Amino acid sequence: MTKRLFSSAGLIVLAAVVLIGVMLVNSLFKNLRVDLTEDNLYTLSDGTRNMLTNLQEPVTLTFYFTNKASEDLPFWRTYAKRVRELLEEYEELANGKLTLNVIDPEPFSEEEDQASEAGLQAVPVNLGGTELYFGLVAKGQAKESAEESITFFQPDRENFLEYDISKVIFAASQTKKPKVALVAGLQVDGGYNMATRQPTDPWMAVSQLDQLFEVERLEDDTVEISDDFDLLVVIHPKELSDDMQFAIDQYVLRGGNTLIFVDPLAGQDTGGGMMMAMGPKSSNLEKLFKAWGVTMDSKKVVADSGYALSISQGSGKRPVRHLGILGLKQQAFNTEEVVMVELEQINMATAGAIKAIEGASTKMMPLIQSSTEAMLMDASKLAMMSDPKKLYDDFKPTGERYALAARIQGPAKTAFPDGRPEKKAEPADEKSAPAATTESPLDNSESADTEAVMEETGEEDTVEQTPPPVGSEQVKPESTEAAEVIDEENTTTVENAAASSVTAEASEQEEPKKPLLAPVSESKQDINVVVVADTDMLADMLWVSVRTFFGQRIAQPFANNGAFFINAVDNMVGNADLISIRSRGQFSRPFTVVDEIERKAEDKFRVKEQELLQKLNETESKLAELQQQKQGDDKLSLSPEQQKEIEQFQKDKLAIRKELRDVQHKLGQDIEALGENIKLLNIFLLPLLLTILLVISRTVVNKRQYAMA
Amino acid sequence: MGKINIILKRELSSYFATPLAYVFIVIFLMLTSVFTFYLGNFFERRQADLLPFFDFHPWLYLFLIPAIAMRLWAEERKSGTLELLLTLPINLRDAVIGKFLAAWLFTGIALLFTFPVWMTVNYLGNPDNGIIVASYLGSWLMAGSFLAIGSCMSAVTNNQVIAFILTVVVCFLFVVAGSPMVLDFAHKLPQTIVDTIASFSFLTHFNAIKKGVLDIRDLVFFFVMIAAWLIATAVVIDMKKAN
């Protein structure tokens, strides 16, 4: 009796132990796991983990997916499941700083209104017209925090799923617009072109920057760049003061993200404008580059016949491919980098080559590379050149791919080991010195050379240089690349653009000066610098045509230079963690065998279709011929030849249509047959075969054992 | 360990001594394929993964595993060999573990024989084989839990049919604990209770492993389940012996 009692009690105790044990294990052992997926699909990158632990304020995520209506859409459901699981992963990692709500916006429901209020779009995903809400809204808790959203999870951005989600979470947790510091050695804000004696407009790329971020211009006498800036943009750093170089060096080493545009031959550098002193048009940050483990020869330009664009030689002459003016296509881009995704063409002019120094502590990752049909050419040759054809005389491709833009990451040491440079006497203001106009093909002048014809884009006139009224305010462009970027990337709104840009004059009236920070000799964390070896790419003439319409500047981009610039800025103002998130593995794994069968059949189908169309055209032209031959009273009636022709044509048409149907039918049949064979094999043949094999092997073993006994 | 081994070998060979094992394997292989291709629309989905294959494992095990487990102890008890077994120089623990391991290995063999499906998916596309390996492991662990429950139920009664039914009922409860029908029903209960119910679901843990992620919580859950039900088996046999 005692034993029985003991046993029954034992069972109850056992049940209690299991209950408590399982609950304890669930709460104690979080994140102890092995991800066996090929691309570590369920392991968020360190960048995301860091970002989540450093969120400025809690964020609420609302995931919208039309669950019920998607019952017959396994593809979308699987993808939605993947997204949802990833979001749950985020929630788990954020230690309570992230709350995930999942909403199924059924048609005509309150949830649907909510989804559409949040800016989400219902997208038709099949021919039946089923519309899906499949998006994400992130909202920070603070009142001033922006609501960020992914309006629709595009499956073709699946590789960047983690980046996209991390970005909206990061942006929602921010309470203010990112701050960007701008150092520009060119007249990016517009000015006066002495050669044409006309005022020039601000560059469209810089105008976009002003609209999206809080941009502050820094003068050359800057001694320190505050850590308050989320990004430093340097355009054409030509003969920068030691103070400024030191300030950049320190900013970078303190972990500041920096985007630099240098150029061996800057077409937009008019040297100040006047007629004299035709100085060099190159820019470089040699000293700093060296410290960061890269070099760029400011006397060499990349000539590339693989991407050379045709430029107009003036009226009556044939356009010529210019080895120094490049239309870089997707093959030139490192598509593993988020900033390069979805870009189709970037135009560059007389770009330099960035090279990694051997044994450097940093790592250089090319973003844009030349083709293998390229070589380095003396910049002076291009500066003095009047006929682009002459460039081919000395052109010998080296087979090497040159990096035209690159990201530099890793630990680095200061370029100023002796500390802060000593103050020198005020240098003479070289910039105000007069300079001559030059013969570069990219001068901002109205010469024939400047009318670079981007043949591939079909744009004959790239720029219409219609200046706005002097002193007029910059206006918000309609349908610009910027607007597209804003929509797609869900970044900050465009409003209050003018108010956000702080001029240098305004910054001068700031509060009393703060003490300077102590110099650092090496980076505490990896530096993050992007160097682009071309400044002309930002100038309007290489990527956007701007027209003035009733006082408004209308921009029509014909290349993705602007998108690249804003992408890069957008990517870098996030934080280093966000930047470190690379593309993820594949989620969709189609049946390649079936796809191949389909592809072949489709090819066949297309050939037949082509045949039909050709025959149709031929017959129609014959008919037209016959029609022309008709004269007099015959005009209204058909001749026997025409009648015969039409009959033949209709017969042919029917015959080919039948053939087309057969091909289509065959395509379905091939796939169906494959499916049936696979089913037959798996359901009957192989299970039976395997069991028979098992029986045989067992019998053999038994016989052997019997014989041995 | 040596004694466990002896029992394991004896039990395992006894499975293959009768046509029952082969019938079981044929049925298991055919049913998994039928479910995969017809209910799971494996071919029509055109996705190179084995989700439709593994999705049905819990439901298949619900009926097939009790069939293996029902004879573990009920038969011994009915034929009177249980007393004989317990008089041998082996202890109860060894007998329980040995018998369980033999049944578990047998289901493992049956599971391994489903490799043609894995070959098929590799022929049709490029599946993530890491996910497939994890799913197989998860499936086998789940089968172990079903067997451990079956072992205990078989010890409770000397009637195999009753053992089968009892096992199906208990296993069903553990499977549906995490399914929407139970969770939706339990929606009004406090979240902690709902989470606790869900945390005891085979389905929840198996689905987590099926993603390709081996989480310590899922693995520990299945091992705890197996261990607890095996201990319960021993306790029940001991209780019955006292009777």
Tab-separated table of N, CA and C in Angstrom, chain A residues 224-270:
chain	number	residue	atom	x	y	z
A	224	GLU	N	37.431	71.325	-36.014
A	224	GLU	CA	36.882	70.093	-35.443
A	224	GLU	C	35.495	69.820	-36.017
A	225	ILE	N	35.255	68.568	-36.362
A	225	ILE	CA	33.932	68.192	-36.853
A	225	ILE	C	33.227	67.452	-35.727
A	226	SER	N	32.109	68.011	-35.320
A	226	SER	CA	31.421	67.480	-34.136
A	226	SER	C	30.889	66.061	-34.377
A	227	ASP	N	30.863	65.299	-33.302
A	227	ASP	CA	30.314	63.942	-33.393
A	227	ASP	C	28.800	63.951	-33.554
A	228	ASP	N	28.208	65.147	-33.435
A	228	ASP	CA	26.756	65.240	-33.625
A	228	ASP	C	26.364	64.910	-35.058
A	229	PHE	N	27.314	65.092	-35.964
A	229	PHE	CA	27.007	64.796	-37.373
A	229	PHE	C	26.925	63.285	-37.577
A	230	ASP	N	25.920	62.878	-38.337
A	230	ASP	CA	25.791	61.455	-38.622
A	230	ASP	C	26.646	61.068	-39.815
A	231	LEU	N	26.994	62.065	-40.607
A	231	LEU	CA	27.791	61.770	-41.807
A	231	LEU	C	28.542	63.021	-42.242
A	232	LEU	N	29.740	62.775	-42.777
A	232	LEU	CA	30.511	63.873	-43.361
A	232	LEU	C	30.625	63.598	-44.860
A	233	VAL	N	30.234	64.591	-45.662
A	233	VAL	CA	30.381	64.442	-47.106
A	233	VAL	C	31.441	65.430	-47.580
A	234	VAL	N	32.445	64.922	-48.255
A	234	VAL	CA	33.506	65.789	-48.768
A	234	VAL	C	33.493	65.694	-50.290
A	235	ILE	N	33.326	66.827	-50.955
A	235	ILE	CA	33.326	66.830	-52.419
A	235	ILE	C	34.503	67.661	-52.910
A	236	HIS	N	35.349	67.044	-53.671
A	236	HIS	CA	36.515	67.703	-54.255
A	236	HIS	C	37.408	68.389	-53.213
A	237	PRO	N	38.035	67.602	-52.365
A	237	PRO	CA	38.923	68.185	-51.354
A	237	PRO	C	40.240	68.623	-51.984
A	238	LYS	N	40.271	69.873	-52.418
A	238	LYS	CA	41.456	70.362	-53.128
A	238	LYS	C	42.205	71.319	-52.210
A	239	GLU	N	43.426	70.963	-51.957
A	239	GLU	CA	44.279	71.786	-51.095
A	239	GLU	C	43.576	72.182	-49.811
A	240	LEU	N	43.051	71.207	-49.143
A	240	LEU	CA	42.384	71.480	-47.856
A	240	LEU	C	43.431	71.895	-46.827
A	241	SER	N	43.038	72.775	-45.931
A	241	SER	CA	43.968	73.215	-44.883
A	241	SER	C	44.302	72.030	-43.989
A	242	ASP	N	45.461	72.139	-43.330
A	242	ASP	CA	45.855	71.069	-42.408
A	242	ASP	C	44.823	70.902	-41.316
A	243	ASP	N	44.271	72.038	-40.892
A	243	ASP	CA	43.254	71.989	-39.830
A	243	ASP	C	42.071	71.133	-40.257
A	244	MET	N	41.607	71.399	-41.462
A	244	MET	CA	40.449	70.658	-41.960
A	244	MET	C	40.788	69.178	-42.121
A	245	GLN	N	41.981	68.924	-42.671
A	245	GLN	CA	42.375	67.516	-42.857
A	245	GLN	C	42.446	66.807	-41.508
A	246	PHE	N	42.983	67.515	-40.525
A	246	PHE	CA	43.079	66.922	-39.186
A	246	PHE	C	41.672	66.663	-38.620
A	247	ALA	N	40.812	67.659	-38.867
A	247	ALA	CA	39.427	67.509	-38.369
A	247	ALA	C	38.765	66.284	-38.995
A	248	ILE	N	38.983	66.089	-40.311
A	248	ILE	CA	38.395	64.918	-40.997
A	248	ILE	C	38.992	63.625	-40.424
A	249	ASP	N	40.323	63.647	-40.273
A	249	ASP	CA	41.040	62.479	-39.745
A	249	ASP	C	40.456	62.064	-38.393
A	250	GLN	N	40.282	63.038	-37.520
A	250	GLN	CA	39.791	62.744	-36.181
A	250	GLN	C	38.326	62.280	-36.202
A	251	TYR	N	37.552	62.923	-37.069
A	251	TYR	CA	36.141	62.556	-37.179
A	251	TYR	C	36.007	61.091	-37.607
A	252	VAL	N	36.822	60.720	-38.584
A	252	VAL	CA	36.779	59.346	-39.098
A	252	VAL	C	37.228	58.361	-38.017
A	253	LEU	N	38.321	58.721	-37.317
A	253	LEU	CA	38.838	57.802	-36.297
A	253	LEU	C	37.883	57.661	-35.111
A	254	ARG	N	37.121	58.704	-34.856
A	254	ARG	CA	36.155	58.619	-33.749
A	254	ARG	C	34.911	57.819	-34.158
A	255	GLY	N	34.932	57.285	-35.357
A	255	GLY	CA	33.832	56.418	-35.807
A	255	GLY	C	32.832	57.118	-36.704
A	256	GLY	N	33.157	58.332	-37.141
A	256	GLY	CA	32.234	59.073	-38.004
A	256	GLY	C	32.204	58.491	-39.412
A	257	ASN	N	31.010	58.353	-39.967
A	257	ASN	CA	30.882	57.849	-41.343
A	257	ASN	C	31.214	58.970	-42.319
A	258	THR	N	31.972	58.642	-43.338
A	258	THR	CA	32.437	59.686	-44.255
A	258	THR	C	32.317	59.241	-45.706
A	259	LEU	N	31.812	60.151	-46.512
A	259	LEU	CA	31.650	59.884	-47.942
A	259	LEU	C	32.465	60.930	-48.696
A	260	ILE	N	33.436	60.473	-49.464
A	260	ILE	CA	34.364	61.414	-50.098
A	260	ILE	C	34.342	61.269	-51.620
A	261	PHE	N	34.249	62.382	-52.297
A	261	PHE	CA	34.336	62.389	-53.757
A	261	PHE	C	35.622	63.117	-54.143
A	262	VAL	N	36.550	62.393	-54.718
A	262	VAL	CA	37.793	63.011	-55.199
A	262	VAL	C	37.837	62.824	-56.711
A	263	ASP	N	38.776	63.487	-57.356
A	263	ASP	CA	38.800	63.429	-58.810
A	263	ASP	C	40.183	63.779	-59.343
A	264	PRO	N	40.713	62.988	-60.252
A	264	PRO	CA	41.993	63.376	-60.860
A	264	PRO	C	41.817	64.540	-61.845
A	265	LEU	N	40.606	64.691	-62.319
A	265	LEU	CA	40.359	65.758	-63.289
A	265	LEU	C	38.886	66.165	-63.179
A	266	ALA	N	38.654	67.192	-62.352
A	266	ALA	CA	37.272	67.588	-62.096
A	266	ALA	C	36.814	68.583	-63.147
A	267	GLY	N	35.913	68.144	-63.993
A	267	GLY	CA	35.422	69.001	-65.069
A	267	GLY	C	34.713	70.234	-64.545
A	268	GLN	N	34.145	70.129	-63.359
A	268	GLN	CA	33.404	71.255	-62.791
A	268	GLN	C	34.297	72.236	-62.051
A	269	ASP	N	35.581	71.922	-61.979
A	269	ASP	CA	36.514	72.815	-61.278
A	269	ASP	C	36.954	73.911	-62.233
A	270	THR	N	36.332	75.067	-62.086
A	270	THR	CA	36.705	76.170	-62.978
A	270	THR	C	37.805	77.016	-62.351
